[in-house]
Tab-separated table of C-alpha atoms and ligand atoms in Angstrom:
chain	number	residue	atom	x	y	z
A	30	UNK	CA	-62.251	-3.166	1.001
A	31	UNK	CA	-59.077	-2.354	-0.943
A	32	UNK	CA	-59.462	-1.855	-4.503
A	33	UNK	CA	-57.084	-3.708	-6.531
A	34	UNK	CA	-54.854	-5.821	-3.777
A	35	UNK	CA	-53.024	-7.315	-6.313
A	36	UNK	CA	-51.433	-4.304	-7.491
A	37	UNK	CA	-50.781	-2.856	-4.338
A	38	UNK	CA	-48.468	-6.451	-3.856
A	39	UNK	CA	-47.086	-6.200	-6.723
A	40	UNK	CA	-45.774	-2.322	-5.832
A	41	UNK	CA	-44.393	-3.356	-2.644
A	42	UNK	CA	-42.518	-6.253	-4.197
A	43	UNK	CA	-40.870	-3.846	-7.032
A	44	UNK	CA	-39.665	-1.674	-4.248
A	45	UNK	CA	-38.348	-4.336	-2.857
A	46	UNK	CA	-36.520	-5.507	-5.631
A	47	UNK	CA	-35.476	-2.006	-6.246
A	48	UNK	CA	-34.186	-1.912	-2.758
A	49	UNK	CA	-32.414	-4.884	-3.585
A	50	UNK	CA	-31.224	-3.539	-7.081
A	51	UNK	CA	-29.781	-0.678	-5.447
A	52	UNK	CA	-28.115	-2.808	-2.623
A	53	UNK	CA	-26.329	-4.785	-5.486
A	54	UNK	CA	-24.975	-1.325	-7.134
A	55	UNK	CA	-23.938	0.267	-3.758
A	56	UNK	CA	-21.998	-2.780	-2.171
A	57	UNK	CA	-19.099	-1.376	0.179
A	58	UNK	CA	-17.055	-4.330	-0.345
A	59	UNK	CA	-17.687	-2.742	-4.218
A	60	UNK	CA	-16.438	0.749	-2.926
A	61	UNK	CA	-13.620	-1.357	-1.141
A	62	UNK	CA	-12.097	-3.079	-4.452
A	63	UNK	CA	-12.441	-0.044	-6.458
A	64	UNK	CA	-10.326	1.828	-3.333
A	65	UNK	CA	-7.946	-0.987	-3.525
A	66	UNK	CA	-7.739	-1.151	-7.672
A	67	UNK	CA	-6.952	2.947	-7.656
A	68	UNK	CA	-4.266	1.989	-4.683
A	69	UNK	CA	-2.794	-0.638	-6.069
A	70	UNK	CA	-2.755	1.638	-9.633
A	71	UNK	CA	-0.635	4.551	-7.657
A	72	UNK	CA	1.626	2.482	-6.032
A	73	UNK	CA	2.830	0.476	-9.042
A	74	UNK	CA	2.696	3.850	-10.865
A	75	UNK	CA	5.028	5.038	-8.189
A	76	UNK	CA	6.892	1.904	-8.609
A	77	UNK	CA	7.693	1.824	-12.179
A	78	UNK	CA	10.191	4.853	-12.686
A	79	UNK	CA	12.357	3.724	-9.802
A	80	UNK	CA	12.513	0.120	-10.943
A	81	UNK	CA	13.541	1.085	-14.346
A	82	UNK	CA	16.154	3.153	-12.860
A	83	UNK	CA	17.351	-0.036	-10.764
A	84	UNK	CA	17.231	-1.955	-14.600
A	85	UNK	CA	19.383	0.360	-15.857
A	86	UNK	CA	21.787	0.553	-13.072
A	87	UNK	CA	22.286	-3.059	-12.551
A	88	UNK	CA	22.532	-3.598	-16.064
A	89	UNK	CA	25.293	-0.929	-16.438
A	90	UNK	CA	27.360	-2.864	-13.228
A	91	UNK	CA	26.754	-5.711	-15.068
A	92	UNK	CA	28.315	-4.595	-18.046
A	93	UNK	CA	30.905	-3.262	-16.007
A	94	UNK	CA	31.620	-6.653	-14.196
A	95	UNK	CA	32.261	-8.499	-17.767
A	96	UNK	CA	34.223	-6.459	-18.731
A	97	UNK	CA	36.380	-6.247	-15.845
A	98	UNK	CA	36.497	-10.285	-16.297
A	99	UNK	CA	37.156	-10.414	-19.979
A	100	UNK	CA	40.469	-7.956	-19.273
A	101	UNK	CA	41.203	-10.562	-16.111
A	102	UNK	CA	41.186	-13.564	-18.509
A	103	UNK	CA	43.376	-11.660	-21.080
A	104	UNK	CA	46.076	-10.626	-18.284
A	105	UNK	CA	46.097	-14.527	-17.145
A	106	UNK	CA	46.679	-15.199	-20.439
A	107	UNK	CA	50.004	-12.880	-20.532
A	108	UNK	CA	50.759	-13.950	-17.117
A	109	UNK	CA	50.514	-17.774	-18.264
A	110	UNK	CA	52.726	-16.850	-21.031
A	111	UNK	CA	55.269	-14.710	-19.114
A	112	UNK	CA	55.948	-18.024	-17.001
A	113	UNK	CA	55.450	-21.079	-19.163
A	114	UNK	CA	59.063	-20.578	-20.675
A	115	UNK	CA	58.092	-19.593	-24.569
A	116	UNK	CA	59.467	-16.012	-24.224
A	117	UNK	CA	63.109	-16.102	-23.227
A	118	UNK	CA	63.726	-12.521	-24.822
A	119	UNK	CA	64.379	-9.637	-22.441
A	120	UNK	CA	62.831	-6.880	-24.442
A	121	UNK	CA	59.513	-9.278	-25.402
A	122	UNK	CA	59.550	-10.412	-21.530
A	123	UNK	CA	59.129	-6.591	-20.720
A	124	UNK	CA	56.764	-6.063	-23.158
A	125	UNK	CA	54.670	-8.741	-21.612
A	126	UNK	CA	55.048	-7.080	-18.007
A	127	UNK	CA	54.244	-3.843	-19.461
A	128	UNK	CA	51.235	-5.190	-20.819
A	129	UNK	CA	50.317	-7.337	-17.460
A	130	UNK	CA	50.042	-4.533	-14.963
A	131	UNK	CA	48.166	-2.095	-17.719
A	132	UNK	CA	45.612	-5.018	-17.941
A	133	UNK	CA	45.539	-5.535	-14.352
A	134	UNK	CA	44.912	-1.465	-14.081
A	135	UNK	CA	41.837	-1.560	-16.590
A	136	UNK	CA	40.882	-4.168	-14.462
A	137	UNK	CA	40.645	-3.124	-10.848
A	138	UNK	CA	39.630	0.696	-12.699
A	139	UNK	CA	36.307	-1.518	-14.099
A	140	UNK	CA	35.618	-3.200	-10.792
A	141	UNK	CA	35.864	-0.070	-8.768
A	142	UNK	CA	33.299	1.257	-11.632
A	143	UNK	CA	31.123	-1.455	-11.115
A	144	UNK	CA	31.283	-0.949	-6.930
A	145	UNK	CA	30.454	2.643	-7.542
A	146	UNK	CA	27.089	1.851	-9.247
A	147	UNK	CA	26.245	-0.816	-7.014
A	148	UNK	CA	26.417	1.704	-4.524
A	149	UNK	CA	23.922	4.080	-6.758
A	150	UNK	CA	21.980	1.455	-6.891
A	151	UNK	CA	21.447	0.391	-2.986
A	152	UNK	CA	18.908	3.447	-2.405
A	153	UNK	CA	17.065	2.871	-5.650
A	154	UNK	CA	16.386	-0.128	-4.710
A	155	UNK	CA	15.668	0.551	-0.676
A	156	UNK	CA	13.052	2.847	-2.393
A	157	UNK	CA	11.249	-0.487	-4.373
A	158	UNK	CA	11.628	-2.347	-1.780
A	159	UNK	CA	9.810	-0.239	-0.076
A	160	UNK	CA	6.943	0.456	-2.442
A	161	UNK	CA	7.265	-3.428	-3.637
A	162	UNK	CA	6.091	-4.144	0.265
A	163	UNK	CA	2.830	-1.856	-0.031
A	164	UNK	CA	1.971	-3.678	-3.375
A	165	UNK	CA	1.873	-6.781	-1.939
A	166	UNK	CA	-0.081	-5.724	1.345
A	167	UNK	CA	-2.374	-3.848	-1.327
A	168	UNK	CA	-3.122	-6.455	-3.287
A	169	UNK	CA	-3.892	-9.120	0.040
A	170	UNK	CA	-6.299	-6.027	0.943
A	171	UNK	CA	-7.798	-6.322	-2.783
A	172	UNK	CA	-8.270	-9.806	-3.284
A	173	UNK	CA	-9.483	-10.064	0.385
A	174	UNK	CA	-12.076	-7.579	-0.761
A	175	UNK	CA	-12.978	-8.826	-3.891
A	176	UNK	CA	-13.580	-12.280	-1.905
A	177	UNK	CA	-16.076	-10.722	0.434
A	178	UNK	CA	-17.917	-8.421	-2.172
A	179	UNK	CA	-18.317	-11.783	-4.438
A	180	UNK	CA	-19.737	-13.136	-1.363
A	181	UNK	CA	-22.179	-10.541	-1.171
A	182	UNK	CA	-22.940	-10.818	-4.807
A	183	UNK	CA	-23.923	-13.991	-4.751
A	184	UNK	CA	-26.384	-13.844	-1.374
A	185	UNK	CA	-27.806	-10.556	-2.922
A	186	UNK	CA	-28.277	-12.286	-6.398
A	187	UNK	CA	-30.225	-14.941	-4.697
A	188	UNK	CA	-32.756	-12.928	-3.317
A	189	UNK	CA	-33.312	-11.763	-6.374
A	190	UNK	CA	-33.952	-14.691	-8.327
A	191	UNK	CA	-35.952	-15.528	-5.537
A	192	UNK	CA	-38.129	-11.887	-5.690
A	193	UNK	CA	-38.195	-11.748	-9.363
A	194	UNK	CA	-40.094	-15.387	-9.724
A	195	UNK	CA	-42.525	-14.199	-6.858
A	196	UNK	CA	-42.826	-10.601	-8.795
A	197	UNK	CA	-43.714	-12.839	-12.200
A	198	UNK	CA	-46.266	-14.614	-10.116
A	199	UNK	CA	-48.373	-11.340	-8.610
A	200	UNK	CA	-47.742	-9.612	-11.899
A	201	UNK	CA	-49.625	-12.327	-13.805
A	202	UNK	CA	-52.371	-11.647	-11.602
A	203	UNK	CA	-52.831	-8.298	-12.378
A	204	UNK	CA	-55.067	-7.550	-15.280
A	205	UNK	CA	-52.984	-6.446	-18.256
A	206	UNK	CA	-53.557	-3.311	-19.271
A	207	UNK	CA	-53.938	-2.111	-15.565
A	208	UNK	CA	-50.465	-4.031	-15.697
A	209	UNK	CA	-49.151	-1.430	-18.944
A	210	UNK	CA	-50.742	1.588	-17.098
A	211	UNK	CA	-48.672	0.828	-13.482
A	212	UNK	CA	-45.860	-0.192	-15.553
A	213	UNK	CA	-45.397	2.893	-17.759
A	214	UNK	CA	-46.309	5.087	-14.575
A	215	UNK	CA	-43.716	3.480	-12.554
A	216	UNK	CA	-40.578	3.837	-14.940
A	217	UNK	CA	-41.573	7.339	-14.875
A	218	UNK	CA	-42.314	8.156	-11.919
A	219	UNK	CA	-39.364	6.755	-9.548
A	220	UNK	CA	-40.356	3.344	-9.114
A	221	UNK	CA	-44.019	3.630	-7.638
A	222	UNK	CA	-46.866	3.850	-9.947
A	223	UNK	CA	-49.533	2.738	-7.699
A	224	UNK	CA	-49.753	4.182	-3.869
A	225	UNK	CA	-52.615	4.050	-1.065
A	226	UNK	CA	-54.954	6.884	-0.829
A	227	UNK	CA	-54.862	7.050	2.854
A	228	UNK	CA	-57.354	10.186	4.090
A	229	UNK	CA	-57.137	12.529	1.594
A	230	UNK	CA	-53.246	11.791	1.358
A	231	UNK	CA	-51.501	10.289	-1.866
A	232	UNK	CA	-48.839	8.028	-0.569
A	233	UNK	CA	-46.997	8.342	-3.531
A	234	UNK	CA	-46.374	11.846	-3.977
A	235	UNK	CA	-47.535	12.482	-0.016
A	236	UNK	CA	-49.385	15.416	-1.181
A	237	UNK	CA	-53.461	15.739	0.403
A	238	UNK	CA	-55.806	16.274	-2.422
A	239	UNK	CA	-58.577	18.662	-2.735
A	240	UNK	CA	-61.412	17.301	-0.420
A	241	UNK	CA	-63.510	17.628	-4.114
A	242	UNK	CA	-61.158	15.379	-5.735
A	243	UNK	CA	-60.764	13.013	-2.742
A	244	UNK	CA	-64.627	12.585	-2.767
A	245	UNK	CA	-64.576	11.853	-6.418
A	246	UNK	CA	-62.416	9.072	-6.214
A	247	UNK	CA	-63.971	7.497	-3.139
A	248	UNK	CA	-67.231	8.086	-4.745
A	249	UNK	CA	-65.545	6.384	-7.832
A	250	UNK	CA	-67.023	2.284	-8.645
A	251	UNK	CA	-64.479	-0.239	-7.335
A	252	UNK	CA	-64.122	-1.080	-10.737
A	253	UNK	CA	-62.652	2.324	-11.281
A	254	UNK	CA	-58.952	2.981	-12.043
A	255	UNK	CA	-58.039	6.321	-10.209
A	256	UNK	CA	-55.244	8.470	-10.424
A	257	UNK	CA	-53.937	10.882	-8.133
A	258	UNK	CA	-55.066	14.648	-9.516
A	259	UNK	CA	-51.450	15.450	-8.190
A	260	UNK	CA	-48.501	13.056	-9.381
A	261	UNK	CA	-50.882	10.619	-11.974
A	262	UNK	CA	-50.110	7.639	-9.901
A	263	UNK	CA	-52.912	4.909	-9.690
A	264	UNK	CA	-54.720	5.181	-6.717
A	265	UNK	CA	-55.617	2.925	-3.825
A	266	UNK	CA	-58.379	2.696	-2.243
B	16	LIG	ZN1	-50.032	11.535	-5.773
């Protein structure tokens, strides 16, 4: 005869639920995203400096470029007017040369300029590239996780819809302030607050009691809540 089955079913199915729990908070696809969030962090960390440094660069041979075209435009302009016939005057035509091949020099100095910091550029950016290609293999690794672990999620939640309804069900069963007792002894006690007496052992705290004490409780009416003399835990029998 075992005293208070009911109890004793409703221990085993908290323990599994707390199995369960723990499953849920321990997932590896879990670890996995959070190793792929703090990767994915770094790399676009490591990312950031260089491609402002790329900005600032292209933006500068940018700058470079229009203004290399802007001169271009104004020395077609004096070219235009050196040959469309308006300036007939020696002196003015010389001016106008004069002026042609100085805009001509700003020009090609500006578009050498420009070459020069494209060149800068080239290893910034071999750099990104490089660190832009681990993002994206990163982030496959992340959301590939993330997939799976959601996966798990979901079968692990529905075992425990499943367990909580069935722990409802034996708990209602259980007379209630029996029910208050296991209950208070159980969130203090690490989950179990009922355990077998098997021999003189305590399953819950594995500990043998006193051959006295042990005698005492089996002498005890069925009736009878016991409690370990050791850990408190309700007894058994
Ligand atoms: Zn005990």
């Amino acid at each position: 005869m075992t005293t208070f089955p009911e109890l004793l079913a409703l221990q085993a199915q908290d323990t599994a639920i707390d199995q369960l729990r723990h499953r849920r908070a321990h997932l590896d696809e879990q670890a996995e995203v959070d190793a792929a969030t703090n990767q994915l962090a770094a790399a676009q960390a490591e990312a950031a400096p260089v491609r402002a440094e790329v900005d600032a660069l292209t933006a500068q041979q940018r700058s470079l470029e229009d203004e290399a075209a802007t001169i271009e435009a104004k020395a077609a302009g004096v070219e235009a007017r050196l040959y469309d016939g308006s300036v007939v005057a020696h002196k003015e035509l010389e001016d106008l040369q004069a002026d042609h091949r100085s805009l001509k020099a700003r020009q090609s100095n500006l578009e050498d300029a420009a070459i020069e910091v494209m060149e800068q550029i080239e290893p910034h950016r071999a750099v990104l590239d490089g660190i832009e290609v681990r993002i994206t293999e990163i982030a496959s690794t992340l959301a590939d996780a993330t997939e799976r672990r959601d996966a798990a999620l979901t079968v692990v939640d529905a075992e425990l819809e499943v367990d909580d309804a069935r722990r409802a069900e034996l708990a209602a069963a259980v007379e209630s302030s029996l029910l208050a007792t296991y209950e208070e002894l159980r969130s203090r006690l690490g989950g179990v607050g009922a355990a077998r007496l098997e021999g003189r052992r305590c399953m819950g705290c594995h500990i043998e009691l006193p051959s006295a004490d042990a005698q005492v409780i089996r002498g005890a009416p069925e009736s009878d809540v016991v409690t370990c003399t050791e850990c408190g835990r309700i007894l058994i029998r």
